[in-house]
Structure formats: structure tokens, C-alpha cells
């Protein structure tokens, strides 16, 4: 089987990875809810560790950082007023790093994310990492692309979970992860396999 030509290649988009120092880092939904319980993700701990390395590298490079949290309301797995919905300690914001609260998979929808980006004065290149790959990471990358930004997703700093497919089978988390990253790389943005690909 031969792979089709990516839409990015068809329309002539640049597929070169940016330097982390020339971007703004968006950390998406690195919340405790994805580490335990009903929303626990396969590979969450490894992705969180990679997210920690990415965040440390961004801070060292002087890269602006924005944190995103999903607020599902009180007594839900996404209750940002409770420990379950809090950003994990390993990637918690420090003073001066804005936190944008969202309620939709696309972090640009009905939030102040774009205004926050403009206020930081960064360019069009964004680096994204977080949870879940097939949901908020994908749709935030799409949202960024639609607004004229150039998103790059760091694959090792994302994770997802197995889901029931329409035919009744179970779609493995690794398969869904690959499909989501492939969807992004077909049009919406570039994929950095590891943190090192942006810092080497």
C-alpha cells in the first residue's frame, strides 16, 4: 500500500520543524484527571514526563508558555476547583505563565487564548503538547491552523485512551494516537516525534 500525498504537500505548506526558542508553548489539559480513574490514559505518565522536559526547555530558552485547563464543572473529572482537575504538579504554571480555561476541545473557542497569544507578542509558530491526542490536542491544532498559526505537536508529550469503534470493536490507544497525529500532520501542523527534535 502506498501512502497518499499529504494535503500539506499538495498546497505547499512548510513542513520544517521550528526551534522551540522561536515559538510559544501551549500546554493542553495536563490535568490529574488523566492519570487515574475513568479518564486515565495509556502512556499518561510517560507523556507527562516528556511534557515536563518540554516545559523546562521552553523556560530555559525564554519561550512564552500558556497553560490550558478544561473546566467541566463541579463534581466532574474536570473540576478545576478540586485536585482531580488541577494541572499536574510536574508541569504546574509558575508566576507569569497565563492559564486559559476552556470548555470545548478547541482551546481557541470561546476563550481568551488568541488575545493572550497576541499579548505575549509571539510569532505564528506554536508548539503544543498535552491530553488527549485525538480530542483537545487535535482540535486545538486545527483551531490554530484556521486562525493562521503554524502549530507543531510534540508526539511523545501526548497520550490518549482506547475507545469503542462504530463497528463494535475496540480501537487501541496506540492506534488512535497514530491516527490523531496523522490527521494533524496531513494538514493542520507538523509533528515533532520527541522534545529533542525541537531543541537539538
Tab-separated table of N, CA and C in Angstrom, residues 51-198:
chain	number	residue	atom	x	y	z
A	51	UNK	N	6.336	16.070	28.803
A	51	UNK	CA	5.831	17.429	28.940
A	51	UNK	C	6.654	18.246	29.921
A	52	UNK	N	7.114	17.603	30.986
A	52	UNK	CA	7.973	18.282	31.935
A	52	UNK	C	9.298	18.703	31.314
A	53	UNK	N	9.883	17.817	30.511
A	53	UNK	CA	11.131	18.153	29.821
A	53	UNK	C	10.918	19.294	28.822
A	54	UNK	N	9.805	19.233	28.113
A	54	UNK	CA	9.473	20.276	27.140
A	54	UNK	C	9.305	21.625	27.837
A	55	UNK	N	8.584	21.621	28.941
A	55	UNK	CA	8.335	22.857	29.671
A	55	UNK	C	9.647	23.436	30.211
A	56	UNK	N	10.489	22.579	30.756
A	56	UNK	CA	11.780	23.046	31.276
A	56	UNK	C	12.638	23.648	30.166
A	57	UNK	N	12.640	22.998	29.001
A	57	UNK	CA	13.423	23.504	27.872
A	57	UNK	C	12.879	24.850	27.396
A	58	UNK	N	11.551	24.980	27.370
A	58	UNK	CA	10.944	26.240	26.946
A	58	UNK	C	11.305	27.364	27.912
A	59	UNK	N	11.207	27.089	29.191
A	59	UNK	CA	11.551	28.119	30.173
A	59	UNK	C	13.017	28.518	30.054
A	60	UNK	N	13.886	27.542	29.852
A	60	UNK	CA	15.315	27.833	29.716
A	60	UNK	C	15.609	28.674	28.479
A	61	UNK	N	14.800	28.472	27.431
A	61	UNK	CA	15.001	29.197	26.175
A	61	UNK	C	14.303	30.552	26.154
A	62	UNK	N	13.546	30.867	27.197
A	62	UNK	CA	12.793	32.111	27.222
A	62	UNK	C	11.540	32.082	26.374
A	63	UNK	N	11.073	30.877	26.049
A	63	UNK	CA	9.870	30.707	25.238
A	63	UNK	C	8.627	31.017	26.065
A	64	UNK	N	7.721	31.852	25.582
A	64	UNK	CA	6.475	32.082	26.320
A	64	UNK	C	5.683	30.781	26.469
A	65	UNK	N	5.012	30.628	27.606
A	65	UNK	CA	4.254	29.416	27.905
A	65	UNK	C	2.830	29.799	28.299
A	66	UNK	N	1.875	29.090	27.725
A	66	UNK	CA	0.468	29.233	28.115
A	66	UNK	C	-0.045	27.867	28.520
A	67	UNK	N	-0.724	27.801	29.656
A	67	UNK	CA	-1.332	26.564	30.127
A	67	UNK	C	-2.831	26.607	29.859
A	68	UNK	N	-3.366	25.465	29.424
A	68	UNK	CA	-4.801	25.330	29.167
A	68	UNK	C	-5.377	24.316	30.156
A	69	UNK	N	-6.550	24.626	30.716
A	69	UNK	CA	-7.263	23.647	31.542
A	69	UNK	C	-8.705	23.567	31.081
A	70	UNK	N	-9.232	22.361	31.111
A	70	UNK	CA	-10.629	22.139	30.769
A	70	UNK	C	-11.458	22.125	32.050
A	71	UNK	N	-12.462	22.982	32.110
A	71	UNK	CA	-13.335	23.050	33.284
A	71	UNK	C	-14.672	22.401	32.953
A	72	UNK	N	-14.886	21.202	33.513
A	72	UNK	CA	-16.140	20.503	33.281
A	72	UNK	C	-17.200	20.771	34.328
A	73	UNK	N	-16.868	21.584	35.322
A	73	UNK	CA	-17.838	21.897	36.368
A	73	UNK	C	-17.611	21.096	37.630
A	74	UNK	N	-18.251	21.515	38.678
A	74	UNK	CA	-18.087	20.864	39.972
A	74	UNK	C	-18.532	19.409	39.930
A	75	UNK	N	-17.810	18.583	40.676
A	75	UNK	CA	-18.121	17.151	40.835
A	75	UNK	C	-18.004	16.360	39.540
A	76	UNK	N	-17.162	16.844	38.626
A	76	UNK	CA	-16.845	16.091	37.407
A	76	UNK	C	-15.353	15.755	37.441
A	77	UNK	N	-14.902	14.854	36.565
A	77	UNK	CA	-13.456	14.588	36.495
A	77	UNK	C	-12.642	15.797	36.032
A	78	UNK	N	-13.331	16.839	35.572
A	78	UNK	CA	-12.668	18.052	35.092
A	78	UNK	C	-12.966	19.250	35.990
A	79	UNK	N	-13.169	19.012	37.252
A	79	UNK	CA	-13.465	20.082	38.206
A	79	UNK	C	-12.158	20.767	38.589
A	80	UNK	N	-11.910	21.948	38.038
A	80	UNK	CA	-10.643	22.626	38.280
A	80	UNK	C	-10.569	23.224	39.683
A	81	UNK	N	-11.648	23.158	40.428
A	81	UNK	CA	-11.631	23.597	41.820
A	81	UNK	C	-11.180	22.486	42.758
A	82	UNK	N	-11.022	21.278	42.211
A	82	UNK	CA	-10.636	20.109	43.008
A	82	UNK	C	-9.296	19.570	42.505
A	83	UNK	N	-8.673	18.721	43.300
A	83	UNK	CA	-7.371	18.156	42.954
A	83	UNK	C	-7.436	17.369	41.649
A	84	UNK	N	-8.534	16.676	41.388
A	84	UNK	CA	-8.659	15.848	40.200
A	84	UNK	C	-8.540	16.669	38.922
A	85	UNK	N	-9.007	17.909	38.952
A	85	UNK	CA	-8.972	18.744	37.755
A	85	UNK	C	-7.806	19.700	37.689
A	86	UNK	N	-6.935	19.649	38.695
A	86	UNK	CA	-5.796	20.554	38.738
A	86	UNK	C	-4.724	20.146	37.742
A	87	UNK	N	-3.914	21.104	37.312
A	87	UNK	CA	-2.750	20.804	36.486
A	87	UNK	C	-1.762	20.005	37.329
A	88	UNK	N	-1.229	18.944	36.764
A	88	UNK	CA	-0.300	18.088	37.491
A	88	UNK	C	0.917	18.884	37.953
A	89	UNK	N	1.388	18.556	39.144
A	89	UNK	CA	2.487	19.307	39.757
A	89	UNK	C	3.718	19.368	38.867
A	90	UNK	N	3.992	18.294	38.132
A	90	UNK	CA	5.203	18.229	37.309
A	90	UNK	C	5.252	19.315	36.228
A	91	UNK	N	4.100	19.828	35.838
A	91	UNK	CA	4.048	20.843	34.778
A	91	UNK	C	3.219	22.047	35.210
A	92	UNK	N	3.146	22.282	36.504
A	92	UNK	CA	2.327	23.373	37.031
A	92	UNK	C	2.868	24.722	36.580
A	93	UNK	N	1.981	25.693	36.366
A	93	UNK	CA	2.430	27.039	35.967
A	93	UNK	C	3.262	27.694	37.057
A	94	UNK	N	4.163	28.562	36.628
A	94	UNK	CA	4.882	29.431	37.549
A	94	UNK	C	4.377	30.849	37.332
A	95	UNK	N	4.762	31.744	38.233
A	95	UNK	CA	4.327	33.131	38.134
A	95	UNK	C	4.644	33.697	36.759
A	96	UNK	N	3.655	34.345	36.178
A	96	UNK	CA	3.832	34.960	34.872
A	96	UNK	C	3.377	34.117	33.707
A	97	UNK	N	3.102	32.829	33.942
A	97	UNK	CA	2.602	31.960	32.869
A	97	UNK	C	1.080	31.932	32.924
A	98	UNK	N	0.424	32.469	31.899
A	98	UNK	CA	-1.042	32.539	31.932
A	98	UNK	C	-1.696	31.168	31.838
A	99	UNK	N	-2.873	31.068	32.445
A	99	UNK	CA	-3.703	29.864	32.391
A	99	UNK	C	-5.024	30.233	31.734
A	100	UNK	N	-5.361	29.550	30.658
A	100	UNK	CA	-6.609	29.782	29.925
A	100	UNK	C	-7.567	28.641	30.237
A	101	UNK	N	-8.774	28.989	30.643
A	101	UNK	CA	-9.801	27.995	30.972
A	101	UNK	C	-10.719	27.821	29.774
A	102	UNK	N	-10.945	26.572	29.405
A	102	UNK	CA	-11.808	26.288	28.261
A	102	UNK	C	-12.894	25.293	28.647
A	103	UNK	N	-13.878	25.168	27.779
A	103	UNK	CA	-14.948	24.189	27.974
A	103	UNK	C	-15.273	23.429	26.695
A	104	UNK	N	-14.433	23.602	25.685
A	104	UNK	CA	-14.602	22.917	24.407
A	104	UNK	C	-13.257	22.325	23.999
A	105	UNK	N	-13.249	21.306	23.150
A	105	UNK	CA	-11.972	20.704	22.728
A	105	UNK	C	-11.007	21.675	22.072
A	106	UNK	N	-11.512	22.615	21.289
A	106	UNK	CA	-10.674	23.628	20.660
A	106	UNK	C	-10.426	24.742	21.670
A	107	UNK	N	-9.203	24.870	22.134
A	107	UNK	CA	-8.893	25.842	23.183
A	107	UNK	C	-9.029	27.288	22.719
A	108	UNK	N	-9.193	27.512	21.420
A	108	UNK	CA	-9.431	28.862	20.925
A	108	UNK	C	-10.906	29.247	20.982
A	109	UNK	N	-11.786	28.254	21.110
A	109	UNK	CA	-13.224	28.522	21.031
A	109	UNK	C	-13.749	29.098	22.340
A	110	UNK	N	-14.284	30.319	22.271
A	110	UNK	CA	-14.933	30.964	23.413
A	110	UNK	C	-13.991	31.112	24.614
A	111	UNK	N	-12.709	31.409	24.321
A	111	UNK	CA	-11.722	31.663	25.371
A	111	UNK	C	-10.912	32.906	24.990
A	112	UNK	N	-10.005	33.296	25.879
A	112	UNK	CA	-9.132	34.433	25.578
A	112	UNK	C	-7.753	33.975	25.109
A	113	UNK	N	-7.659	32.746	24.577
A	113	UNK	CA	-6.362	32.224	24.161
A	113	UNK	C	-5.724	33.086	23.084
A	114	UNK	N	-6.472	33.446	22.051
A	114	UNK	CA	-5.864	34.224	20.971
A	114	UNK	C	-5.431	35.599	21.482
A	115	UNK	N	-6.239	36.228	22.309
A	115	UNK	CA	-5.858	37.515	22.875
A	115	UNK	C	-4.598	37.383	23.746
A	116	UNK	N	-4.516	36.284	24.487
A	116	UNK	CA	-3.339	36.037	25.315
A	116	UNK	C	-2.098	35.868	24.450
A	117	UNK	N	-2.223	35.140	23.355
A	117	UNK	CA	-1.104	34.967	22.430
A	117	UNK	C	-0.639	36.311	21.873
A	118	UNK	N	-1.576	37.134	21.469
A	118	UNK	CA	-1.214	38.451	20.936
A	118	UNK	C	-0.506	39.285	21.998
A	119	UNK	N	-0.981	39.175	23.235
A	119	UNK	CA	-0.389	39.941	24.322
A	119	UNK	C	1.035	39.532	24.628
A	120	UNK	N	1.366	38.270	24.375
A	120	UNK	CA	2.726	37.795	24.604
A	120	UNK	C	3.679	38.217	23.488
A	121	UNK	N	3.112	38.641	22.364
A	121	UNK	CA	3.935	39.168	21.288
A	121	UNK	C	4.686	38.141	20.479
A	122	UNK	N	4.286	36.897	20.565
A	122	UNK	CA	4.968	35.854	19.813
A	122	UNK	C	4.586	35.836	18.347
A	123	UNK	N	5.289	35.017	17.599
A	123	UNK	CA	5.004	34.878	16.175
A	123	UNK	C	3.973	33.804	15.913
A	124	UNK	N	3.906	33.348	14.673
A	124	UNK	CA	2.869	32.390	14.289
A	124	UNK	C	3.150	30.942	14.684
A	125	UNK	N	4.390	30.634	15.103
A	125	UNK	CA	4.737	29.248	15.408
A	125	UNK	C	4.357	28.884	16.840
A	126	UNK	N	3.545	27.850	16.965
A	126	UNK	CA	3.103	27.357	18.265
A	126	UNK	C	3.560	25.917	18.437
A	127	UNK	N	3.969	25.564	19.645
A	127	UNK	CA	4.258	24.175	19.993
A	127	UNK	C	3.198	23.727	20.982
A	128	UNK	N	2.639	22.532	20.749
A	128	UNK	CA	1.551	22.030	21.576
A	128	UNK	C	1.876	20.652	22.124
A	129	UNK	N	1.412	20.415	23.337
A	129	UNK	CA	1.541	19.107	23.969
A	129	UNK	C	0.387	18.964	24.948
A	130	UNK	N	0.076	17.710	25.319
A	130	UNK	CA	-0.956	17.515	26.326
A	130	UNK	C	-1.919	16.408	26.011
A	131	UNK	N	-3.090	16.530	26.602
A	131	UNK	CA	-4.106	15.476	26.579
A	131	UNK	C	-5.444	16.006	26.057
A	132	UNK	N	-6.275	15.196	25.399
A	132	UNK	CA	-5.955	13.919	24.802
A	132	UNK	C	-5.585	14.142	23.343
A	133	UNK	N	-4.746	13.289	22.815
A	133	UNK	CA	-4.242	13.493	21.459
A	133	UNK	C	-5.355	13.599	20.436
A	134	UNK	N	-6.330	12.697	20.511
A	134	UNK	CA	-7.368	12.649	19.478
A	134	UNK	C	-8.448	13.705	19.683
A	135	UNK	N	-8.429	14.376	20.809
A	135	UNK	CA	-9.510	15.303	21.116
A	135	UNK	C	-8.973	16.734	21.216
A	136	UNK	N	-8.591	17.188	22.398
A	136	UNK	CA	-8.245	18.600	22.572
A	136	UNK	C	-6.956	18.995	21.869
A	137	UNK	N	-5.998	18.082	21.762
A	137	UNK	CA	-4.776	18.418	21.033
A	137	UNK	C	-5.078	18.585	19.547
A	138	UNK	N	-5.789	17.640	18.977
A	138	UNK	CA	-6.127	17.724	17.551
A	138	UNK	C	-6.960	18.956	17.233
A	139	UNK	N	-7.991	19.214	18.029
A	139	UNK	CA	-8.900	20.308	17.683
A	139	UNK	C	-8.318	21.678	18.015
A	140	UNK	N	-7.400	21.737	18.968
A	140	UNK	CA	-6.695	22.998	19.196
A	140	UNK	C	-5.697	23.260	18.077
A	141	UNK	N	-5.044	22.219	17.593
A	141	UNK	CA	-4.164	22.382	16.428
A	141	UNK	C	-4.964	22.861	15.218
A	142	UNK	N	-6.136	22.272	15.013
A	142	UNK	CA	-6.996	22.714	13.909
A	142	UNK	C	-7.417	24.168	14.108
A	143	UNK	N	-7.799	24.508	15.330
A	143	UNK	CA	-8.199	25.884	15.608
A	143	UNK	C	-7.077	26.866	15.343
A	144	UNK	N	-5.863	26.494	15.725
A	144	UNK	CA	-4.708	27.354	15.475
A	144	UNK	C	-4.478	27.525	13.972
A	145	UNK	N	-4.527	26.413	13.251
A	145	UNK	CA	-4.348	26.453	11.793
A	145	UNK	C	-5.390	27.362	11.146
A	146	UNK	N	-6.629	27.241	11.564
A	146	UNK	CA	-7.705	28.047	10.982
A	146	UNK	C	-7.496	29.539	11.205
A	147	UNK	N	-6.765	29.886	12.263
A	147	UNK	CA	-6.507	31.290	12.586
A	147	UNK	C	-5.187	31.792	12.007
A	148	UNK	N	-4.496	30.948	11.256
A	148	UNK	CA	-3.271	31.377	10.597
A	148	UNK	C	-1.994	31.079	11.353
A	149	UNK	N	-2.100	30.365	12.479
A	149	UNK	CA	-0.900	29.957	13.216
A	149	UNK	C	-0.294	28.706	12.585
A	150	UNK	N	0.939	28.404	12.974
A	150	UNK	CA	1.630	27.208	12.494
A	150	UNK	C	1.903	26.295	13.697
A	151	UNK	N	0.990	25.387	13.996
A	151	UNK	CA	1.178	24.522	15.160
A	151	UNK	C	2.104	23.340	14.886
A	152	UNK	N	2.858	22.980	15.910
A	152	UNK	CA	3.649	21.756	15.930
A	152	UNK	C	3.288	20.998	17.191
A	153	UNK	N	2.953	19.725	17.066
A	153	UNK	CA	2.599	18.886	18.208
A	153	UNK	C	3.775	17.980	18.538
A	154	UNK	N	4.125	17.909	19.819
A	154	UNK	CA	5.203	17.030	20.273
A	154	UNK	C	4.587	15.683	20.631
A	155	UNK	N	4.802	14.695	19.781
A	155	UNK	CA	4.096	13.418	19.889
A	155	UNK	C	4.324	12.728	21.233
A	156	UNK	N	5.565	12.689	21.710
A	156	UNK	CA	5.845	11.943	22.934
A	156	UNK	C	5.246	12.601	24.170
A	157	UNK	N	4.809	13.849	24.037
A	157	UNK	CA	4.200	14.563	25.154
A	157	UNK	C	2.681	14.623	25.017
A	158	UNK	N	2.111	13.605	24.356
A	158	UNK	CA	0.658	13.469	24.237
A	158	UNK	C	0.270	12.023	24.523
A	159	UNK	N	-0.990	11.817	24.819
A	159	UNK	CA	-1.489	10.454	25.070
A	159	UNK	C	-2.992	10.440	24.910
A	160	UNK	N	-3.542	9.225	24.723
A	160	UNK	CA	-4.986	9.079	24.608
A	160	UNK	C	-5.399	7.736	25.208
A	161	UNK	N	-6.618	7.274	24.900
A	161	UNK	CA	-7.139	6.066	25.542
A	161	UNK	C	-7.841	5.196	24.514
A	162	UNK	N	-8.010	3.892	24.791
A	162	UNK	CA	-8.757	3.042	23.852
A	162	UNK	C	-10.233	3.417	23.855
A	163	UNK	N	-10.845	3.315	22.691
A	163	UNK	CA	-12.256	3.673	22.567
A	163	UNK	C	-13.016	2.624	21.772
A	164	UNK	N	-14.314	2.559	21.994
A	164	UNK	CA	-15.168	1.687	21.196
A	164	UNK	C	-15.348	2.292	19.809
A	165	UNK	N	-15.094	1.494	18.784
A	165	UNK	CA	-15.267	1.938	17.406
A	165	UNK	C	-16.720	1.746	16.972
A	166	UNK	N	-17.146	2.431	15.907
A	166	UNK	CA	-18.534	2.287	15.451
A	166	UNK	C	-18.936	0.858	15.104
A	167	UNK	N	-17.967	0.017	14.708
A	167	UNK	CA	-18.304	-1.366	14.355
A	167	UNK	C	-18.346	-2.282	15.568
A	168	UNK	N	-18.173	-1.731	16.767
A	168	UNK	CA	-18.241	-2.525	17.981
A	168	UNK	C	-16.902	-3.036	18.472
A	169	UNK	N	-15.876	-2.905	17.670
A	169	UNK	CA	-14.545	-3.334	18.093
A	169	UNK	C	-13.943	-2.270	19.024
A	170	UNK	N	-12.830	-2.618	19.640
A	170	UNK	CA	-12.122	-1.659	20.487
A	170	UNK	C	-10.910	-1.146	19.735
A	171	UNK	N	-10.835	0.171	19.608
A	171	UNK	CA	-9.703	0.799	18.943
A	171	UNK	C	-8.621	1.046	19.982
A	172	UNK	N	-7.467	0.424	19.793
A	172	UNK	CA	-6.374	0.542	20.757
A	172	UNK	C	-5.901	1.987	20.870
A	173	UNK	N	-5.465	2.345	22.063
A	173	UNK	CA	-4.980	3.709	22.286
A	173	UNK	C	-3.841	4.057	21.340
A	174	UNK	N	-2.933	3.111	21.109
A	174	UNK	CA	-1.803	3.382	20.213
A	174	UNK	C	-2.266	3.651	18.787
A	175	UNK	N	-3.312	2.946	18.360
A	175	UNK	CA	-3.845	3.159	17.018
A	175	UNK	C	-4.511	4.520	16.913
A	176	UNK	N	-5.287	4.858	17.933
A	176	UNK	CA	-5.948	6.161	17.936
A	176	UNK	C	-4.922	7.288	18.015
A	177	UNK	N	-3.873	7.073	18.796
A	177	UNK	CA	-2.785	8.053	18.891
A	177	UNK	C	-2.171	8.309	17.525
A	178	UNK	N	-1.851	7.247	16.817
A	178	UNK	CA	-1.254	7.374	15.492
A	178	UNK	C	-2.208	8.056	14.522
A	179	UNK	N	-3.487	7.678	14.577
A	179	UNK	CA	-4.470	8.280	13.679
A	179	UNK	C	-4.609	9.776	13.938
A	180	UNK	N	-4.626	10.161	15.209
A	180	UNK	CA	-4.769	11.575	15.546
A	180	UNK	C	-3.562	12.378	15.060
A	181	UNK	N	-2.370	11.880	15.322
A	181	UNK	CA	-1.175	12.581	14.882
A	181	UNK	C	-1.097	12.656	13.358
A	182	UNK	N	-1.576	11.599	12.689
A	182	UNK	CA	-1.601	11.589	11.230
A	182	UNK	C	-2.590	12.609	10.696
A	183	UNK	N	-3.730	12.733	11.347
A	183	UNK	CA	-4.713	13.743	10.963
A	183	UNK	C	-4.112	15.139	11.051
A	184	UNK	N	-3.425	15.411	12.151
A	184	UNK	CA	-2.787	16.721	12.316
A	184	UNK	C	-1.761	16.962	11.220
A	185	UNK	N	-0.906	15.966	10.976
A	185	UNK	CA	0.197	16.167	10.030
A	185	UNK	C	-0.254	16.189	8.574
A	186	UNK	N	-1.458	15.708	8.304
A	186	UNK	CA	-1.971	15.777	6.937
A	186	UNK	C	-2.217	17.224	6.524
A	187	UNK	N	-2.649	18.078	7.492
A	187	UNK	CA	-2.964	19.456	7.135
A	187	UNK	C	-2.646	20.473	8.219
A	188	UNK	N	-3.064	20.219	9.442
A	188	UNK	CA	-3.112	21.279	10.441
A	188	UNK	C	-1.743	21.714	10.962
A	189	UNK	N	-0.774	20.808	11.004
A	189	UNK	CA	0.518	21.192	11.561
A	189	UNK	C	1.555	20.106	11.388
A	190	UNK	N	2.712	20.364	11.950
A	190	UNK	CA	3.813	19.407	11.895
A	190	UNK	C	3.884	18.628	13.204
A	191	UNK	N	4.556	17.486	13.144
A	191	UNK	CA	4.708	16.621	14.317
A	191	UNK	C	6.195	16.510	14.647
A	192	UNK	N	6.539	16.858	15.874
A	192	UNK	CA	7.876	16.592	16.398
A	192	UNK	C	7.791	15.299	17.194
A	193	UNK	N	8.470	14.237	16.768
A	193	UNK	CA	8.344	12.972	17.495
A	193	UNK	C	8.718	13.082	18.971
A	194	UNK	N	9.763	13.848	19.271
A	194	UNK	CA	10.238	13.983	20.643
A	194	UNK	C	10.579	15.439	20.940
A	195	UNK	N	10.766	15.735	22.215
A	195	UNK	CA	11.210	17.063	22.627
A	195	UNK	C	12.538	17.417	21.976
A	196	UNK	N	13.416	16.427	21.891
A	196	UNK	CA	14.746	16.665	21.336
A	196	UNK	C	14.719	17.183	19.902
A	197	UNK	N	13.677	16.838	19.170
A	197	UNK	CA	13.577	17.310	17.777
A	197	UNK	C	13.415	18.828	17.695
A	198	UNK	N	13.001	19.459	18.782
A	198	UNK	CA	12.828	20.910	18.795
A	198	UNK	C	13.963	21.650	19.480
